[in-house]
Short mmCIF file of C-alpha atoms in Angstrom, two decimals:
data_model
loop_
_atom_site.label_atom_id
_atom_site.label_comp_id
_atom_site.label_asym_id
_atom_site.label_seq_id
_atom_site.Cartn_x
_atom_site.Cartn_y
_atom_site.Cartn_z
CA MET V 1 91.15 75.23 225.82
CA PRO V 2 89.57 71.58 225.60
CA LEU V 3 93.15 70.04 226.03
CA ILE V 4 93.94 72.29 229.00
CA VAL V 5 90.51 71.65 230.63
CA GLY V 6 91.12 67.75 230.25
CA ILE V 7 94.46 67.87 231.97
CA SER V 8 93.17 70.03 234.72
CA ASN V 9 90.30 67.40 235.14
CA ALA V 10 93.05 64.53 234.93
CA ASN V 11 95.07 66.14 237.54
CA ALA V 12 92.15 66.84 239.89
CA GLY V 13 91.13 63.13 239.77
CA ARG V 14 94.62 61.77 240.28
CA GLY V 15 94.80 64.10 243.58
CA PHE V 16 91.33 62.72 244.26
CA LEU V 17 92.39 59.23 244.06
CA ASN V 18 95.30 59.66 245.94
CA ARG V 19 92.98 61.02 248.91
CA VAL V 20 90.27 58.69 248.48
CA LEU V 21 92.52 55.25 247.96
CA THR V 22 94.82 53.94 250.69
CA ARG V 23 98.51 53.68 249.92
CA GLU V 24 98.29 49.59 249.60
CA ARG V 25 95.18 49.81 247.10
CA TRP V 26 97.12 52.51 245.00
CA ILE V 27 100.22 50.49 244.85
CA ASP V 28 97.74 47.42 243.90
CA ILE V 29 96.56 49.51 240.96
CA LYS V 30 99.99 50.75 239.64
CA GLY V 31 101.20 47.30 240.00
CA ASP V 32 98.28 46.18 237.92
CA PHE V 33 98.71 48.85 235.39
CA TYR V 34 102.59 47.97 235.02
CA GLY V 35 102.52 44.20 235.29
CA LEU V 36 104.46 44.70 238.64
CA ASP V 37 104.14 42.67 242.30
CA ALA V 38 102.63 45.06 244.48
CA SER V 39 106.02 44.01 246.48
CA THR V 40 108.31 45.67 243.69
CA ILE V 41 106.48 48.81 243.64
CA PRO V 42 108.04 50.73 246.60
CA PHE V 43 111.52 49.60 245.73
CA LEU V 44 111.18 51.09 242.41
CA GLU V 45 110.30 54.10 244.10
CA PHE V 46 112.76 54.49 246.25
CA PHE V 47 115.39 53.54 243.43
CA VAL V 48 113.68 56.54 241.07
CA ASN V 49 113.78 59.06 243.77
CA LYS V 50 116.74 58.31 245.93
CA LEU V 51 119.16 55.74 244.15
CA LEU V 52 119.41 57.23 240.40
CA SER V 53 119.97 60.90 241.56
CA THR V 54 123.01 59.63 243.71
CA LEU V 55 124.00 57.45 240.68
CA LEU V 56 124.08 60.12 238.27
CA LEU V 57 125.52 62.76 240.94
CA PHE V 58 128.51 60.14 241.57
CA SER V 59 128.88 59.24 237.93
CA GLY V 60 129.27 62.99 236.96
CA THR V 61 131.92 63.24 239.76
CA ALA V 62 133.56 60.46 238.61
CA THR V 63 133.96 61.62 234.99
CA ALA V 64 135.19 64.81 236.30
CA LEU V 65 138.21 63.04 238.32
CA SER V 66 138.99 60.71 235.40
CA ALA V 67 139.28 64.05 233.04
CA ALA V 68 141.51 65.79 235.73
CA GLU V 69 143.65 62.68 236.09
CA SER V 70 144.20 62.40 232.31
CA GLY V 71 144.83 66.01 231.68
CA VAL V 72 147.48 67.17 229.13
CA SER V 73 151.14 65.59 229.83
CA PRO V 74 153.50 68.37 231.29
CA SER V 75 156.24 67.23 228.49
CA PRO V 76 155.63 66.23 224.99
CA TYR V 77 155.80 62.79 223.31
CA LYS V 78 158.41 61.38 221.33
CA LEU V 79 157.23 60.45 218.01
CA THR V 80 160.31 59.26 215.87
CA GLU V 81 163.79 60.51 215.17
CA ILE V 82 165.53 62.29 212.33
CA PHE V 83 169.44 62.07 212.17
CA GLY V 84 169.38 60.93 215.72
CA LEU V 85 167.23 64.18 217.22
CA PRO V 86 164.07 63.32 218.55
CA VAL V 87 160.78 64.66 216.82
CA THR V 88 158.14 65.27 219.48
CA ASN V 89 154.37 66.02 219.15
CA SER V 90 154.98 69.73 219.79
CA ILE V 91 157.53 70.02 217.08
CA LEU V 92 155.21 68.18 214.57
CA THR V 93 152.47 70.78 215.14
CA THR V 94 154.98 73.88 214.75
CA TRP V 95 156.21 72.30 211.42
CA ALA V 96 152.28 71.98 210.26
CA ILE V 97 150.93 74.98 211.75
CA SER V 98 153.71 77.40 210.70
CA ILE V 99 153.78 75.74 206.77
CA LEU V 100 150.19 76.33 206.87
CA PHE V 101 150.36 79.65 207.93
CA ILE V 102 153.09 80.65 205.58
CA VAL V 103 151.13 79.07 202.59
CA ALA V 104 147.87 81.00 203.56
CA ILE V 105 149.85 84.57 203.60
CA ARG V 106 151.18 83.69 200.47
CA CYS V 107 148.08 82.79 198.94
CA SER V 108 145.86 85.54 200.26
CA VAL V 109 148.54 88.02 199.63
CA GLY V 110 149.79 86.80 196.27
CA LYS V 111 151.85 89.51 194.64
CA PRO V 112 151.72 93.11 196.33
CA GLN V 113 149.72 95.55 194.63
CA LEU V 114 149.86 99.33 194.60
CA ILE V 115 146.35 98.99 195.47
CA PRO V 116 146.01 96.24 197.87
CA GLY V 117 143.45 93.55 197.59
CA LYS V 118 141.56 92.04 200.66
CA GLY V 119 144.37 89.72 201.92
CA GLN V 120 147.26 92.31 201.29
CA ALA V 121 144.98 94.95 203.22
CA VAL V 122 144.22 92.67 206.23
CA ILE V 123 147.87 92.10 206.31
CA GLU V 124 149.20 96.07 206.01
CA SER V 125 146.48 96.71 208.84
CA LEU V 126 148.17 94.27 211.03
CA ILE V 127 151.74 95.51 210.36
CA ASP V 128 150.65 99.19 210.59
CA GLY V 129 149.06 98.52 213.96
CA LEU V 130 152.09 96.80 215.32
CA ARG V 131 154.24 99.39 214.54
CA GLY V 132 152.19 102.25 215.78
CA LEU V 133 152.36 100.22 218.93
CA LEU V 134 156.12 98.96 218.97
CA GLU V 135 157.90 102.17 217.57
CA PRO V 136 157.60 104.39 220.43
CA ILE V 137 158.67 102.01 222.47
CA VAL V 138 162.13 100.74 221.05
CA GLY V 139 162.56 104.20 219.27
CA LYS V 140 162.90 105.18 215.63
CA LYS V 141 166.96 104.24 215.47
CA ALA V 142 166.09 100.62 216.49
CA PHE V 143 163.22 99.95 214.88
CA PRO V 144 164.17 98.93 211.43
CA MET V 145 166.04 95.73 212.75
CA THR V 146 163.84 95.26 215.83
CA PHE V 147 160.23 95.28 214.05
CA PRO V 148 161.14 91.73 212.19
CA LEU V 149 161.91 90.07 215.33
CA LEU V 150 158.90 91.55 217.44
CA ILE V 151 156.21 90.96 214.53
CA GLY V 152 157.66 87.21 213.95
CA LEU V 153 157.41 86.58 217.52
CA PHE V 154 153.83 87.81 217.95
CA LEU V 155 152.64 86.40 215.04
CA PHE V 156 154.52 83.12 216.00
CA ILE V 157 153.28 82.90 219.57
CA LEU V 158 149.46 83.84 218.38
CA ILE V 159 148.89 81.00 215.96
CA HIS V 160 150.37 78.38 218.04
CA ASN V 161 148.61 79.67 221.29
CA TRP V 162 145.34 79.03 219.19
CA SER V 163 146.58 75.82 217.34
CA GLY V 164 145.35 74.06 220.40
CA LEU V 165 141.58 74.99 219.40
CA ILE V 166 141.63 73.38 215.95
CA PRO V 167 139.81 70.21 215.99
CA GLY V 168 141.85 67.04 216.13
CA VAL V 169 144.72 68.56 218.16
CA GLY V 170 145.13 66.67 221.11
CA VAL V 171 142.88 63.72 220.01
CA PHE V 172 144.23 61.58 217.61
CA GLY V 173 147.41 59.50 218.28
CA PHE V 174 148.50 55.94 219.49
CA VAL V 175 148.19 53.98 222.39
CA GLU V 176 151.07 53.09 224.55
CA HIS V 177 150.87 51.41 227.85
CA GLY V 178 147.23 51.92 228.01
CA HIS V 179 147.74 55.90 227.49
CA LEU V 180 147.14 57.89 224.58
CA ASN V 181 150.21 59.54 223.04
CA TYR V 182 148.77 61.95 220.66
CA TRP V 183 150.38 63.46 217.59
CA MET V 184 149.31 67.23 217.64
CA ARG V 185 150.24 69.30 220.70
CA PRO V 186 150.33 73.11 220.63
CA ALA V 187 153.85 74.32 220.47
CA ASN V 188 153.51 76.59 223.31
CA SER V 189 152.48 74.24 225.62
CA ASP V 190 156.04 72.76 225.68
CA LEU V 191 158.64 74.47 227.93
CA ASN V 192 161.20 73.60 225.16
CA ALA V 193 159.71 75.66 222.64
CA THR V 194 158.72 78.72 225.15
CA LEU V 195 162.20 78.86 226.37
CA GLY V 196 164.00 78.58 223.03
CA MET V 197 161.92 82.04 222.15
CA ALA V 198 163.08 83.56 225.14
CA LEU V 199 166.78 82.74 224.57
CA VAL V 200 166.37 84.29 220.78
CA ALA V 201 164.62 87.39 221.87
CA MET V 202 167.57 88.05 224.68
CA ALA V 203 170.34 87.03 222.33
CA ALA V 204 168.37 90.02 219.75
CA TRP V 205 168.24 92.10 222.34
CA LEU V 206 172.06 91.89 223.04
CA PHE V 207 172.90 92.34 219.61
CA ILE V 208 170.41 95.42 218.79
CA SER V 209 171.28 96.98 222.16
CA LEU V 210 175.35 96.61 221.46
CA LYS V 211 174.62 97.56 217.66
CA VAL V 212 172.37 100.93 218.34
CA ALA V 213 173.56 102.35 221.75
CA GLY V 214 176.94 100.89 221.73
CA PRO V 215 179.19 99.13 224.22
CA ARG V 216 179.96 102.34 226.32
CA PHE V 217 176.54 103.51 226.82
CA PHE V 218 175.58 99.79 227.42
CA ILE V 219 177.71 99.15 230.20
CA TRP V 220 177.18 102.80 231.87
CA GLU V 221 173.41 102.01 231.33
CA LEU V 222 174.23 98.99 233.99
CA PHE V 223 176.77 100.11 236.27
CA GLY V 224 177.24 104.05 235.65
CA ASN V 225 176.55 106.87 238.00
CA LYS V 226 173.12 108.59 236.98
CA ALA V 227 173.71 111.47 239.30
CA ASP V 228 174.49 114.86 237.41
CA LYS V 229 177.98 115.61 238.18
CA LYS V 230 177.81 119.12 237.72
CA GLU V 231 174.74 119.28 240.20
CA THR V 232 175.83 116.81 242.50
CA PRO V 233 178.26 117.45 245.55
CA ALA V 234 181.68 115.62 245.01
CA PRO V 235 181.41 113.38 247.96
CA VAL V 236 177.64 112.77 247.66
CA TYR V 237 178.62 111.49 243.90
CA LEU V 238 181.63 109.35 245.20
CA LEU V 239 179.27 107.72 247.57
CA LEU V 240 176.74 107.07 245.02
CA ILE V 241 179.20 105.09 242.87
CA PRO V 242 179.55 101.65 244.95
CA ILE V 243 175.60 101.81 245.21
CA PHE V 244 175.04 102.00 241.26
CA LEU V 245 177.50 99.12 240.97
CA LEU V 246 175.63 97.05 243.23
CA VAL V 247 172.31 98.12 241.62
CA GLY V 248 174.15 96.89 238.08
CA VAL V 249 174.81 93.69 239.79
CA ILE V 250 171.04 93.46 240.57
CA GLU V 251 170.27 94.25 237.08
CA ILE V 252 172.40 91.40 235.74
CA VAL V 253 170.68 89.15 237.81
CA SER V 254 167.46 90.36 236.59
CA ILE V 255 168.23 90.18 233.01
CA ALA V 256 169.65 86.67 233.52
CA PHE V 257 166.22 85.68 234.72
CA ARG V 258 164.19 87.33 231.68
CA PRO V 259 164.20 84.37 230.03
CA VAL V 260 163.07 82.17 232.75
CA SER V 261 160.08 84.56 233.12
CA LEU V 262 159.15 84.74 229.71
CA SER V 263 159.04 81.39 229.05
CA PHE V 264 157.41 80.22 231.87
CA ARG V 265 154.72 82.91 231.95
CA LEU V 266 153.65 81.77 228.12
CA TYR V 267 154.54 77.91 229.24
CA GLY V 268 151.98 78.00 232.34
CA ASN V 269 148.98 80.07 230.47
CA VAL V 270 148.91 77.71 227.41
CA PHE V 271 149.47 74.57 229.48
CA GLY V 272 146.90 75.42 231.71
CA GLY V 273 144.42 76.34 229.06
CA GLU V 274 145.05 72.85 227.45
CA ASN V 275 144.32 71.43 231.04
CA LEU V 276 141.09 73.29 231.33
CA LEU V 277 139.90 72.54 227.86
CA THR V 278 140.35 68.81 228.55
CA SER V 279 139.04 68.99 231.82
CA MET V 280 135.72 70.76 230.80
CA THR V 281 135.54 68.39 227.81
CA GLY V 282 135.67 65.23 229.77
CA MET V 283 133.02 66.43 232.36
CA ALA V 284 130.55 67.82 229.64
CA PRO V 285 131.67 67.42 225.81
CA TYR V 286 129.01 69.04 224.19
CA LEU V 287 127.99 72.50 225.27
CA VAL V 288 130.02 73.55 228.68
CA PRO V 289 133.49 73.85 226.90
CA ILE V 290 132.46 76.59 224.51
CA PRO V 291 133.20 79.61 226.69
CA PHE V 292 136.21 78.13 227.74
CA TYR V 293 137.12 77.97 224.04
CA PHE V 294 136.43 81.89 223.63
CA TYR V 295 138.54 82.57 226.52
CA GLU V 296 141.56 80.69 225.50
CA VAL V 297 141.10 82.90 222.31
CA LEU V 298 141.35 85.99 224.51
CA VAL V 299 144.26 84.29 226.59
CA GLY V 300 145.86 83.76 223.14
CA VAL V 301 145.91 87.18 221.88
CA VAL V 302 147.03 88.45 225.39
CA GLN V 303 150.08 86.20 226.19
CA ALA V 304 151.42 86.91 222.37
CA LEU V 305 151.24 90.72 223.00
CA ILE V 306 152.59 90.67 226.65
CA PHE V 307 155.64 88.58 225.08
CA THR V 308 156.14 91.08 222.48
CA LEU V 309 155.61 93.93 224.53
CA LEU V 310 157.94 92.74 227.25
CA VAL V 311 160.88 92.18 224.73
CA ALA V 312 160.28 95.61 223.14
CA ILE V 313 160.32 97.10 226.33
CA TYR V 314 163.53 95.38 227.04
CA ILE V 315 165.19 96.89 224.01
CA GLY V 316 163.96 100.35 224.18
CA LEU V 317 165.37 100.73 227.61
CA MET V 318 168.77 100.31 226.02
CA THR V 319 167.96 102.23 222.65
CA ASN V 320 165.20 104.56 223.00
CA HIS V 321 167.33 107.37 224.39
CA ASP V 322 168.50 110.83 223.14
CA GLU V 323 171.21 111.03 220.23
CA ASP V 324 173.79 112.35 222.47
CA HIS V 325 173.79 109.68 225.07
CA ALA V 326 174.33 106.86 222.54
CA HIS V 327 177.98 106.05 221.40
#
């Protein structure tokens, strides 16, 4: 209570001085107190009240602009060559993260036991969850040969989506021509990696579809007349044949663009997330980027799931049919 009273009295006394003393006399008092000339006080007041806030505003804007201009490079940096083939920072990250992930799984699971330990229980729960999600999509007949591909795509995409959140990735490197070429770059922020995965997925789609459904059903699914010949009048049935042929040509074009859509969707989300984190860290490196890190964790899961589900749907459109349609 005495402290509060003292502060109140001090504020009241300062208000009294402001009312009683003239501005010139008050400047003389402040100048004597700080050891400054009376002519310097108005300039300091103007600097603190006006110029300082303006300078802080423009300095924050300049920091934001510099962070945006020095964002993540659209293409990876070449680090070295092996047998004449370039090794980029995204390839190095792919190798390092994949090896660490394999070693971590082997160490956590060890030798599989009838009564699973903690690590084995986690992996089995993940496998059971993905099995329950993917088996109704691709069908029971195609599931045994499809599941290793799908779970491999999901885990590979997931860990490399999250690799950009590891401290040190995209930070350390070497300076060349005044620009930092960093050693580590998330694999999925490289269009070469996402396009490669999309091409592998579509090659597997073609192989599994022909293996499970058969060439005859494969061609009929693309170009065949889907109308029931017994219930459709003959003239209408004949008129539908060129229409379904044209639809098949459109379907071939859409299939050809599937690797493009798969690769650019994944690349755009991961590359955009890297630029978002770079910009937020450049503007405020301590607290502001934290919510965006959690956001990128969610984006990593969603994009891995979308890529995997789309590949499963493409396979299921050819393989998940009744037994009498296949072969």
